[in-house]
């Protein structure tokens, strides 16, 4: 069973993912795994080089700033980059989930009750929701999210607002199987228990 975790910037996805890991669940961190694949997957590297030129891996290091600059100037490049990276991540999620299933005791496998989680800010936009049995959307008031992200990223209100505008939080909420409110008034452990009760209920 794969449970997706998504939500807007600063909603607390990573914080909830961390707690779920501490509770013993396997959690796929899409952001860091995508970065790993971009460095380690030879086929992916080749395609990225074809798109941006050899300088994109200058001295063997992926040039994030250069890519950001190029995709900002040409939006079609972002779509092309996503069309290369997303299928590679998708395949990696499947491989990862399969490995977990094999490592899971037979009785839970048969009842399909042991969940693993995929944390991804763009879960729906990348189509990774189709890999998930259920999707949890983490929410918090916009002002709370803004302040959290400014502090966490040492950023400015304007920059965070720009990133927020690029997200489709309302759409995500409409499509959620479970919405959890992380406005700071409820303990993270209590939110994770809410998630656990949710998947235990539908798993029977
Ligand atoms: P996301 O992954 O959704 O962008 P994070 O989990 O990184 O968000 O949370 C953003 C910041 O807010 C982090 O610094 C985190 O420690 C803090 N944070 C998240 N949830 C809470 C909470 N319930 N109370 C206080 N701070 C929180």
CSV table of C-alpha atoms and ligand atoms in Angstrom, one decimal:
chain,number,residue,atom,x,y,z
A,1,UNK,CA,0.0,0.0,0.0
A,2,UNK,CA,1.4,3.3,-1.0
A,3,UNK,CA,0.2,6.5,0.7
A,4,UNK,CA,1.1,9.9,-1.0
A,5,UNK,CA,1.8,12.9,1.2
A,6,UNK,CA,1.6,16.3,-0.4
A,7,UNK,CA,0.7,19.9,0.4
A,8,UNK,CA,1.9,23.4,-0.2
A,9,UNK,CA,5.2,24.9,0.8
A,10,UNK,CA,5.5,25.2,4.6
A,11,UNK,CA,2.5,23.0,5.3
A,12,UNK,CA,4.7,20.5,7.2
A,13,UNK,CA,5.0,17.6,4.8
A,14,UNK,CA,8.7,16.9,5.6
A,15,UNK,CA,8.0,17.3,9.4
A,16,UNK,CA,5.2,14.7,9.2
A,17,UNK,CA,7.3,12.5,7.0
A,18,UNK,CA,10.1,12.6,9.5
A,19,UNK,CA,7.7,11.6,12.3
A,20,UNK,CA,6.3,8.8,10.2
A,21,UNK,CA,9.9,7.5,9.8
A,22,UNK,CA,10.5,7.7,13.5
A,23,UNK,CA,7.3,5.6,13.9
A,24,UNK,CA,9.0,3.0,11.7
A,25,UNK,CA,7.4,3.5,8.4
A,26,UNK,CA,9.3,3.7,5.1
A,27,UNK,CA,9.0,7.2,3.5
A,28,UNK,CA,10.3,8.1,0.0
A,29,UNK,CA,11.5,11.6,0.0
A,30,UNK,CA,10.9,12.5,-3.7
A,31,UNK,CA,12.9,15.7,-3.6
A,32,UNK,CA,16.2,14.2,-2.4
A,33,UNK,CA,15.7,11.0,-4.4
A,34,UNK,CA,15.2,13.0,-7.6
A,35,UNK,CA,18.4,14.8,-6.9
A,36,UNK,CA,20.2,11.5,-6.3
A,37,UNK,CA,18.8,10.1,-9.6
A,38,UNK,CA,19.9,13.3,-11.5
A,39,UNK,CA,23.5,12.6,-10.3
A,40,UNK,CA,23.6,8.8,-10.4
A,41,UNK,CA,21.3,7.6,-13.2
A,42,UNK,CA,23.5,7.5,-16.3
A,43,UNK,CA,20.6,7.5,-18.7
A,44,UNK,CA,19.0,10.4,-17.0
A,45,UNK,CA,22.2,12.4,-17.0
A,46,UNK,CA,22.6,11.8,-20.7
A,47,UNK,CA,19.2,13.1,-21.5
A,48,UNK,CA,19.7,16.2,-19.2
A,49,UNK,CA,23.0,16.9,-20.9
A,50,UNK,CA,21.2,16.7,-24.3
A,51,UNK,CA,18.7,19.3,-23.1
A,52,UNK,CA,21.1,21.8,-21.4
A,53,UNK,CA,24.6,20.9,-22.8
A,54,UNK,CA,27.6,19.3,-21.1
A,55,UNK,CA,28.1,22.3,-18.8
A,56,UNK,CA,25.0,21.2,-16.8
A,57,UNK,CA,27.3,18.7,-15.0
A,58,UNK,CA,30.3,21.0,-14.7
A,59,UNK,CA,33.1,19.2,-12.7
A,60,UNK,CA,30.6,16.4,-12.1
A,61,UNK,CA,28.3,18.6,-10.2
A,62,UNK,CA,24.7,19.3,-11.3
A,63,UNK,CA,24.4,23.0,-11.9
A,64,UNK,CA,21.1,23.8,-10.2
A,65,UNK,CA,21.5,27.5,-10.5
A,66,UNK,CA,22.2,27.2,-14.3
A,67,UNK,CA,19.1,25.0,-14.8
A,68,UNK,CA,16.9,27.4,-12.7
A,69,UNK,CA,18.1,30.3,-14.8
A,70,UNK,CA,17.5,28.5,-18.1
A,71,UNK,CA,14.0,27.2,-17.2
A,72,UNK,CA,13.0,30.6,-15.9
A,73,UNK,CA,13.9,32.1,-19.2
A,74,UNK,CA,12.2,29.4,-21.3
A,75,UNK,CA,9.2,27.6,-19.7
A,76,UNK,CA,9.1,24.9,-22.4
A,77,UNK,CA,12.5,23.8,-21.1
A,78,UNK,CA,10.9,23.1,-17.7
A,79,UNK,CA,8.3,20.9,-19.3
A,80,UNK,CA,11.0,19.1,-21.2
A,81,UNK,CA,13.1,18.6,-18.0
A,82,UNK,CA,10.0,17.3,-16.1
A,83,UNK,CA,9.3,14.9,-19.0
A,84,UNK,CA,12.7,13.4,-18.5
A,85,UNK,CA,13.0,13.4,-14.7
A,86,UNK,CA,9.4,12.5,-13.7
A,87,UNK,CA,9.4,9.0,-15.4
A,88,UNK,CA,12.7,8.2,-13.9
A,89,UNK,CA,11.4,9.1,-10.4
A,90,UNK,CA,8.2,7.2,-11.0
A,91,UNK,CA,10.2,4.1,-11.9
A,92,UNK,CA,12.4,4.5,-8.9
A,93,UNK,CA,9.3,4.8,-6.6
A,94,UNK,CA,8.0,1.6,-8.0
A,95,UNK,CA,11.3,-0.2,-7.5
A,96,UNK,CA,11.5,1.1,-3.9
A,97,UNK,CA,7.9,0.1,-3.1
A,98,UNK,CA,8.5,-3.4,-4.5
A,99,UNK,CA,11.6,-3.8,-2.4
A,100,UNK,CA,9.7,-2.9,0.7
A,101,UNK,CA,6.9,-5.4,-0.2
A,102,UNK,CA,9.5,-8.1,-0.5
A,103,UNK,CA,10.9,-7.2,2.9
A,104,UNK,CA,7.5,-7.2,4.5
A,105,UNK,CA,6.3,-10.3,6.5
A,106,UNK,CA,4.1,-12.5,4.4
A,107,UNK,CA,1.0,-12.1,6.4
A,108,UNK,CA,1.0,-8.3,6.1
A,109,UNK,CA,1.8,-8.6,2.4
A,110,UNK,CA,-1.2,-10.8,1.9
A,111,UNK,CA,-3.5,-8.3,3.6
A,112,UNK,CA,-1.7,-5.4,2.0
A,113,UNK,CA,-1.8,-3.5,5.2
A,114,UNK,CA,1.8,-2.2,5.7
A,115,UNK,CA,1.9,1.2,4.1
A,116,UNK,CA,4.8,3.1,2.8
A,117,UNK,CA,4.7,6.8,2.1
A,118,UNK,CA,5.7,8.9,-0.8
A,119,UNK,CA,6.3,12.6,0.2
A,120,UNK,CA,6.2,14.9,-2.8
A,121,UNK,CA,5.3,18.6,-3.2
A,122,UNK,CA,4.1,18.0,-6.7
A,123,UNK,CA,2.5,14.6,-6.3
A,124,UNK,CA,-0.6,15.4,-8.4
A,125,UNK,CA,1.2,17.6,-10.9
A,126,UNK,CA,3.8,14.9,-11.6
A,127,UNK,CA,1.1,12.2,-11.8
A,128,UNK,CA,2.6,10.2,-8.9
A,129,UNK,CA,-0.8,10.1,-7.3
A,130,UNK,CA,-1.6,7.3,-9.7
A,131,UNK,CA,1.0,5.2,-7.9
A,132,UNK,CA,-0.7,5.8,-4.6
A,133,UNK,CA,-3.6,3.9,-3.0
A,134,UNK,CA,-4.5,7.0,-1.1
A,135,UNK,CA,-3.3,10.6,-0.8
A,136,UNK,CA,-3.0,12.7,2.3
A,137,UNK,CA,-2.9,16.5,1.8
A,138,UNK,CA,-1.2,18.5,4.6
A,139,UNK,CA,-2.7,22.0,5.1
A,140,UNK,CA,-2.0,25.1,7.2
A,141,UNK,CA,-3.2,28.7,6.9
A,142,UNK,CA,-1.3,30.6,4.2
A,143,UNK,CA,0.2,33.1,6.6
A,144,UNK,CA,1.5,30.3,8.8
A,145,UNK,CA,3.0,28.5,5.8
A,146,UNK,CA,4.6,31.7,4.6
A,147,UNK,CA,6.3,32.5,7.9
A,148,UNK,CA,7.5,28.9,8.3
A,149,UNK,CA,9.1,28.8,4.8
A,150,UNK,CA,10.7,32.3,5.2
A,151,UNK,CA,12.4,31.1,8.5
A,152,UNK,CA,13.3,27.7,7.2
A,153,UNK,CA,14.8,28.8,3.9
A,154,UNK,CA,16.2,32.2,5.1
A,155,UNK,CA,14.1,33.6,2.3
A,156,UNK,CA,11.9,36.7,1.9
A,157,UNK,CA,8.1,37.0,2.0
A,158,UNK,CA,8.1,38.0,-1.7
A,159,UNK,CA,10.2,35.0,-2.8
A,160,UNK,CA,8.1,32.5,-0.8
A,161,UNK,CA,4.9,34.1,-2.1
A,162,UNK,CA,6.1,33.6,-5.7
A,163,UNK,CA,6.8,29.9,-5.0
A,164,UNK,CA,3.3,29.6,-3.4
A,165,UNK,CA,1.7,31.1,-6.5
A,166,UNK,CA,3.2,28.4,-8.6
A,167,UNK,CA,1.5,25.7,-6.5
A,168,UNK,CA,-2.0,24.4,-6.8
A,169,UNK,CA,-2.9,23.9,-3.2
A,170,UNK,CA,-6.7,24.3,-3.6
A,171,UNK,CA,-6.8,21.7,-6.4
A,172,UNK,CA,-4.7,19.3,-4.3
A,173,UNK,CA,-7.2,19.7,-1.4
A,174,UNK,CA,-10.1,19.0,-3.6
A,175,UNK,CA,-8.5,15.7,-4.7
A,176,UNK,CA,-7.3,14.5,-1.3
A,177,UNK,CA,-8.5,11.3,0.3
A,178,UNK,CA,-7.5,12.7,3.7
A,179,UNK,CA,-6.8,16.3,4.7
A,180,UNK,CA,-4.7,16.9,7.8
A,181,UNK,CA,-4.5,20.3,9.4
A,182,UNK,CA,-1.0,21.2,10.6
A,183,UNK,CA,-1.7,24.8,11.8
A,184,UNK,CA,0.6,24.3,14.8
A,185,UNK,CA,-2.2,23.7,17.3
A,186,UNK,CA,-2.0,19.9,17.0
A,187,UNK,CA,1.0,17.8,17.9
A,188,UNK,CA,2.7,16.2,14.9
A,189,UNK,CA,2.5,12.8,16.6
A,190,UNK,CA,-1.3,13.3,16.9
A,191,UNK,CA,-1.5,14.1,13.1
A,192,UNK,CA,0.5,11.0,12.3
A,193,UNK,CA,-1.9,8.9,14.5
A,194,UNK,CA,-4.8,10.5,12.5
A,195,UNK,CA,-3.0,9.3,9.3
A,196,UNK,CA,-2.5,5.8,10.8
A,197,UNK,CA,-6.2,5.5,11.8
A,198,UNK,CA,-7.2,6.5,8.3
A,199,UNK,CA,-5.2,3.9,6.5
A,200,UNK,CA,-6.0,1.2,9.1
A,201,UNK,CA,-9.7,1.9,8.5
A,202,UNK,CA,-9.6,1.5,4.8
A,203,UNK,CA,-7.2,-1.4,4.8
A,204,UNK,CA,-9.7,-3.2,7.0
B,1,LIG,P1,7.1,21.4,3.8
B,1,LIG,O1,7.9,20.2,3.7
B,1,LIG,O2,5.6,21.2,3.7
B,1,LIG,O3,7.6,22.6,3.0
B,1,LIG,P2,8.3,21.5,6.5
B,1,LIG,O4,7.9,20.2,7.1
B,1,LIG,O5,9.7,21.7,6.0
B,1,LIG,O6,7.3,21.9,5.3
B,1,LIG,O7,7.9,22.6,7.5
B,1,LIG,C1,8.3,24.0,7.3
B,1,LIG,C2,8.9,24.6,8.6
B,1,LIG,O8,7.9,24.7,9.5
B,1,LIG,C3,10.0,23.7,9.2
B,1,LIG,O9,11.0,24.5,9.7
B,1,LIG,C4,9.3,22.9,10.3
B,1,LIG,O10,10.1,22.6,11.4
B,1,LIG,C5,8.2,23.9,10.7
B,1,LIG,N1,6.9,23.3,11.2
B,1,LIG,C6,6.2,22.3,10.5
B,1,LIG,N2,5.2,22.0,11.2
B,1,LIG,C7,5.2,22.7,12.4
B,1,LIG,C8,4.3,22.7,13.5
B,1,LIG,N3,3.3,22.0,13.7
B,1,LIG,N4,4.7,23.6,14.5
B,1,LIG,C9,5.8,24.4,14.4
B,1,LIG,N5,6.6,24.4,13.3
B,1,LIG,C10,6.3,23.5,12.3
